[in-house]
XYZ file of C-alpha atoms in Angstrom:
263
model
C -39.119 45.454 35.574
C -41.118 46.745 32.840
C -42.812 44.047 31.012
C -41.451 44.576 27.748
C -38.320 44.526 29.080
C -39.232 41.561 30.718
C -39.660 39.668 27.725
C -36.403 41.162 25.992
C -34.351 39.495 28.990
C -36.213 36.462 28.806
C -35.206 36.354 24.559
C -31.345 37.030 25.657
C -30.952 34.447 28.438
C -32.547 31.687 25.806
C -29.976 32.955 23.210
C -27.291 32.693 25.404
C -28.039 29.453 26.034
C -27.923 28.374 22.720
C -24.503 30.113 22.609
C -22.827 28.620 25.462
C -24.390 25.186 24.485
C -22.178 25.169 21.507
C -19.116 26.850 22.446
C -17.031 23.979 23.117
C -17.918 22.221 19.805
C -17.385 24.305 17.182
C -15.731 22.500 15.133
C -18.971 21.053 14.363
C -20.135 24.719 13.584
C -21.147 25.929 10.299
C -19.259 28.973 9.435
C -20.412 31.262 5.560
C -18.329 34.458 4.896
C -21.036 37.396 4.535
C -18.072 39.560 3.682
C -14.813 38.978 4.061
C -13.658 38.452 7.738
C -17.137 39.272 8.495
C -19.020 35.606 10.000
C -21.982 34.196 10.378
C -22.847 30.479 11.677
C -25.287 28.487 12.581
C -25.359 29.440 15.944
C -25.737 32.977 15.451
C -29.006 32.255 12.863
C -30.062 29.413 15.965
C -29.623 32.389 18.546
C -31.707 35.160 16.545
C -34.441 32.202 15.642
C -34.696 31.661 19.872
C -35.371 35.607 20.095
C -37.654 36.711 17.714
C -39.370 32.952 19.150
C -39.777 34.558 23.068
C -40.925 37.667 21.352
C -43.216 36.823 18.787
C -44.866 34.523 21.516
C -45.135 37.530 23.949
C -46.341 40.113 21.449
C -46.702 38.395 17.563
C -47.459 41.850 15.577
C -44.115 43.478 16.693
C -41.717 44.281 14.193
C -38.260 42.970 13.950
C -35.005 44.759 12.704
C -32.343 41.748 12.883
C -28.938 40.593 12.014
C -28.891 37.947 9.995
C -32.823 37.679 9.036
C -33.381 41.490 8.361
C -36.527 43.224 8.898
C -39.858 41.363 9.715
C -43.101 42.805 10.170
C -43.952 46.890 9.884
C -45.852 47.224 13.283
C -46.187 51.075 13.157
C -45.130 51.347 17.479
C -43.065 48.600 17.963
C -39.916 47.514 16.527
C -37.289 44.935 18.224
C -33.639 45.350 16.950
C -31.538 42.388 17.687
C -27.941 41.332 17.285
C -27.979 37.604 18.257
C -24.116 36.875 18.585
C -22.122 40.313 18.420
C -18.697 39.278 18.635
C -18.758 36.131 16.732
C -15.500 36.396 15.710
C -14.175 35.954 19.288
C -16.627 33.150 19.679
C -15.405 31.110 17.179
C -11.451 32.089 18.509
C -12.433 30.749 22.005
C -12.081 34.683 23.333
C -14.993 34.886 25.889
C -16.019 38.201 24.940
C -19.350 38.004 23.243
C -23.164 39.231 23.862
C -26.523 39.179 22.600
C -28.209 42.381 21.868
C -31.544 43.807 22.041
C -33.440 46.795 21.969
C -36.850 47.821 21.815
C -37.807 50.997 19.910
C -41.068 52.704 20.265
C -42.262 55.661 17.660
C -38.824 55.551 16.262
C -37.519 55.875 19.913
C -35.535 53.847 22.238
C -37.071 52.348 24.855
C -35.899 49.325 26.432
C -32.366 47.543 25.987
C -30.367 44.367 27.275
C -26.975 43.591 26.941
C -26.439 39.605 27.947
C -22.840 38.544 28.091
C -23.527 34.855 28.510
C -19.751 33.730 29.345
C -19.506 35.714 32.690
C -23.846 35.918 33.445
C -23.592 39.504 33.239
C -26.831 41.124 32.099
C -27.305 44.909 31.305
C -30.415 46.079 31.209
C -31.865 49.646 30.869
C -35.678 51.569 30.088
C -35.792 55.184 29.380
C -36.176 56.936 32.585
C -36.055 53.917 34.463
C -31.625 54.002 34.942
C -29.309 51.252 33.851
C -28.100 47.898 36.094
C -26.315 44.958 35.843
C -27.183 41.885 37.560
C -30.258 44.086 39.057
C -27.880 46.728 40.773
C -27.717 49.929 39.570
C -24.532 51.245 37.240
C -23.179 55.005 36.590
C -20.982 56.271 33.888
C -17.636 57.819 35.597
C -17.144 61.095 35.953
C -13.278 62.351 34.909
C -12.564 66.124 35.344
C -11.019 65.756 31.832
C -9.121 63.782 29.438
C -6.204 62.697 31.761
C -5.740 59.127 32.934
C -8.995 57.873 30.987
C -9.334 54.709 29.376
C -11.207 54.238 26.086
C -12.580 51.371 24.206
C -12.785 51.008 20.834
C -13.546 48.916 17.114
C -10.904 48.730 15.042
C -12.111 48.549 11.308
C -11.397 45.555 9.587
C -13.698 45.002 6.367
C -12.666 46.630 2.908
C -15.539 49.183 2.631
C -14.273 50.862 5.868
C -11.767 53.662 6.180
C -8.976 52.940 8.187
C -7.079 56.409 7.537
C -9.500 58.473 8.799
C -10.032 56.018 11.576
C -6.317 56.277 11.996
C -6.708 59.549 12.709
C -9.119 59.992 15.238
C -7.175 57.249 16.894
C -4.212 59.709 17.190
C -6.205 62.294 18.654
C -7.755 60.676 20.884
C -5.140 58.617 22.298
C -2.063 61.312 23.425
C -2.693 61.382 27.304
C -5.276 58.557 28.544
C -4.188 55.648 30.338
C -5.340 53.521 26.881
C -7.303 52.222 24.296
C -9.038 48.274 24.325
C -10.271 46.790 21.160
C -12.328 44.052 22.910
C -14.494 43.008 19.721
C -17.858 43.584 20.740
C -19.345 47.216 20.693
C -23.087 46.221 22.623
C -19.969 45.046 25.847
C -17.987 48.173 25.297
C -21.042 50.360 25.662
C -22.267 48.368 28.400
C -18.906 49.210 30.154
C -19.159 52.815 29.626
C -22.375 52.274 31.317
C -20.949 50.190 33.935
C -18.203 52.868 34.470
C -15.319 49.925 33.333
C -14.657 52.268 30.470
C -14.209 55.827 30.674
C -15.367 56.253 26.975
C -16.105 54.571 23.692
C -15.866 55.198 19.904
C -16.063 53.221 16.423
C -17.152 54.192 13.302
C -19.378 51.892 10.422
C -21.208 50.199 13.109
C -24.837 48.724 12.475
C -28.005 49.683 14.804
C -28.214 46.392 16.019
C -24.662 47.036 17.382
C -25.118 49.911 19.365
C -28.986 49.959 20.067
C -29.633 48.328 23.369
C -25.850 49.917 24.098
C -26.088 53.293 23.653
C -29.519 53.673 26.054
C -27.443 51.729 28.324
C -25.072 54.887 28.595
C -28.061 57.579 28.308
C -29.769 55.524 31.461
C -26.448 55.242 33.434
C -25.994 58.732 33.534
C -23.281 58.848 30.232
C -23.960 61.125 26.587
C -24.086 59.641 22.950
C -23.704 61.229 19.548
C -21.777 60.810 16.071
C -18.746 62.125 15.773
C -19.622 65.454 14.948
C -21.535 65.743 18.169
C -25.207 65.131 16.355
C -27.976 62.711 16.763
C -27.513 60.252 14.058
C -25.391 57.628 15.355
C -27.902 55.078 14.183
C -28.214 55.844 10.817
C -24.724 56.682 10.398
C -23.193 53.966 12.162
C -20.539 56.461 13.815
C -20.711 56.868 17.622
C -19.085 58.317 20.402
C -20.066 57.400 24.247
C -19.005 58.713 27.565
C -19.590 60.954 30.878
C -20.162 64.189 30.061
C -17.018 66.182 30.933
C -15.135 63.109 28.800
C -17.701 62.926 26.132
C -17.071 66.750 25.302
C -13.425 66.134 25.690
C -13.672 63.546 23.134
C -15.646 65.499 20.506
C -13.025 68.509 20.876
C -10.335 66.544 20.034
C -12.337 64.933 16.806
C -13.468 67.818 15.859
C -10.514 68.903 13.365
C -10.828 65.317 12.080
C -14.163 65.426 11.511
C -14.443 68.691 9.803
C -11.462 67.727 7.875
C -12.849 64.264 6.061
């Protein structure tokens, strides 16, 4: 394992940790609004403090791109982008489907990514050019002939600055002929299962980088394709993704196409 990488597991395992350790008491658990329906608690602020902790003890000029604390640092290589608790909604519902998040960009550049699911010890892990695994054993994107029989995850939008039409819409293109859609509540686990081949595909749109980072190498490395909606590069900046095999990942962007050209 590259060392870098190293270091990023070693940041997710304490996080989850300090996750697990309060999951049965959180009633006890500060909750603030930072939008409406959109959390933060204490644990999620303890979990990013453990991180950027292992990190900045492994390499203290690095730069940090975080949830809850923002950016740190402007190290001109190296630039960690972490989402401590994505899914905290489930976590505070008692729905065991949460992760912690990190990535490792380099000149701009993904590089390294974990995915740490800390409920079922399930760790996805990938470098560029290196592949993706879980629990050290290698994972593949599937490979569908087409559209038929696939299943897809998704996000849902929920907050007030997020358009639910147009997400409507690509919804009911996308949908007509799969075997389904899941709305698990965590996008770094849903692209972790694309990588894993548990999903057959993946889209959301108004995501965050610290969402999708360590994710979206996850699928590159296991074999799978990434891009916005309109097929393009920017997922990151625009917050829009879509993720899959390749003969499903053009499927996908066919069908969104007169959706996209249409907003």
């Amino acid at each position: 394992m590259h060392p870098l990488l190293n270091i990023a597991v070693k940041a997710a395992r304490a996080a989850g940790q300090v996750i697990v350790r309060h999951a049965d008491r959180l009633d006890t658990v500060t909750i603030q609004d930072k939008q409406p329906n959109d959390f933060v608690t204490e644990v999620d602020r303890m979990a990013e403090r453990e991180i950027i902790r292992v990190i900045h003890r492994a390499y203290p000029g690095h730069a940090i791109l975080a949830e809850e604390s923002g950016t740190q640092g402007s190290h001109e290589e190296f630039q960690w982008v972490i989402d401590p608790l994505d899914g905290t909604t489930n976590y505070l519902h008692g729905i065991p489907q949460y992760a912690v998040s990190i990535a490792l960009k380099q000149k701009g550049r993904l590089e390294h990514g974990v995915v740490y699911d800390p409920v079922k010890e399930e760790l996805f892990a990938a470098s560029r050019g290196a592949g993706a695994t879980l629990n050290n054993r290698r994972i593949r994107v599937t490979q569908p002939r087409d559209m038929t029989g696939v299943l897809l995850g998704t996000g849902i939008p929920f907050r007030e600055d997020q358009n639910l039409d147009y997400y409507l819409r690509t919804l009911s293109v996308l949908l007509p002929g799969t075997a389904g859609v899941r709305r698990a509540g965590a996008a770094s686990l849903d692209l972790a299962y694309v990588a894993a081949g548990r999903l057959d595909g993946f889209w959301e749109i108004g995501l965050h980088e610290w969402d999708m980072a360590a994710g979206v190498l996850m699928v590159q490395e296991a074999g799978g394709l990434v891009s916005d909606l309109k097929g393009g590069p920017d997922y990151l900046a625009t917050g829009n993704v879509v993720a899959a095999g390749p003969k499903v990942f053009k499927g996908m962007l066919q069908r969104l196409n007169p959706v996209v050209n249409r907003a």
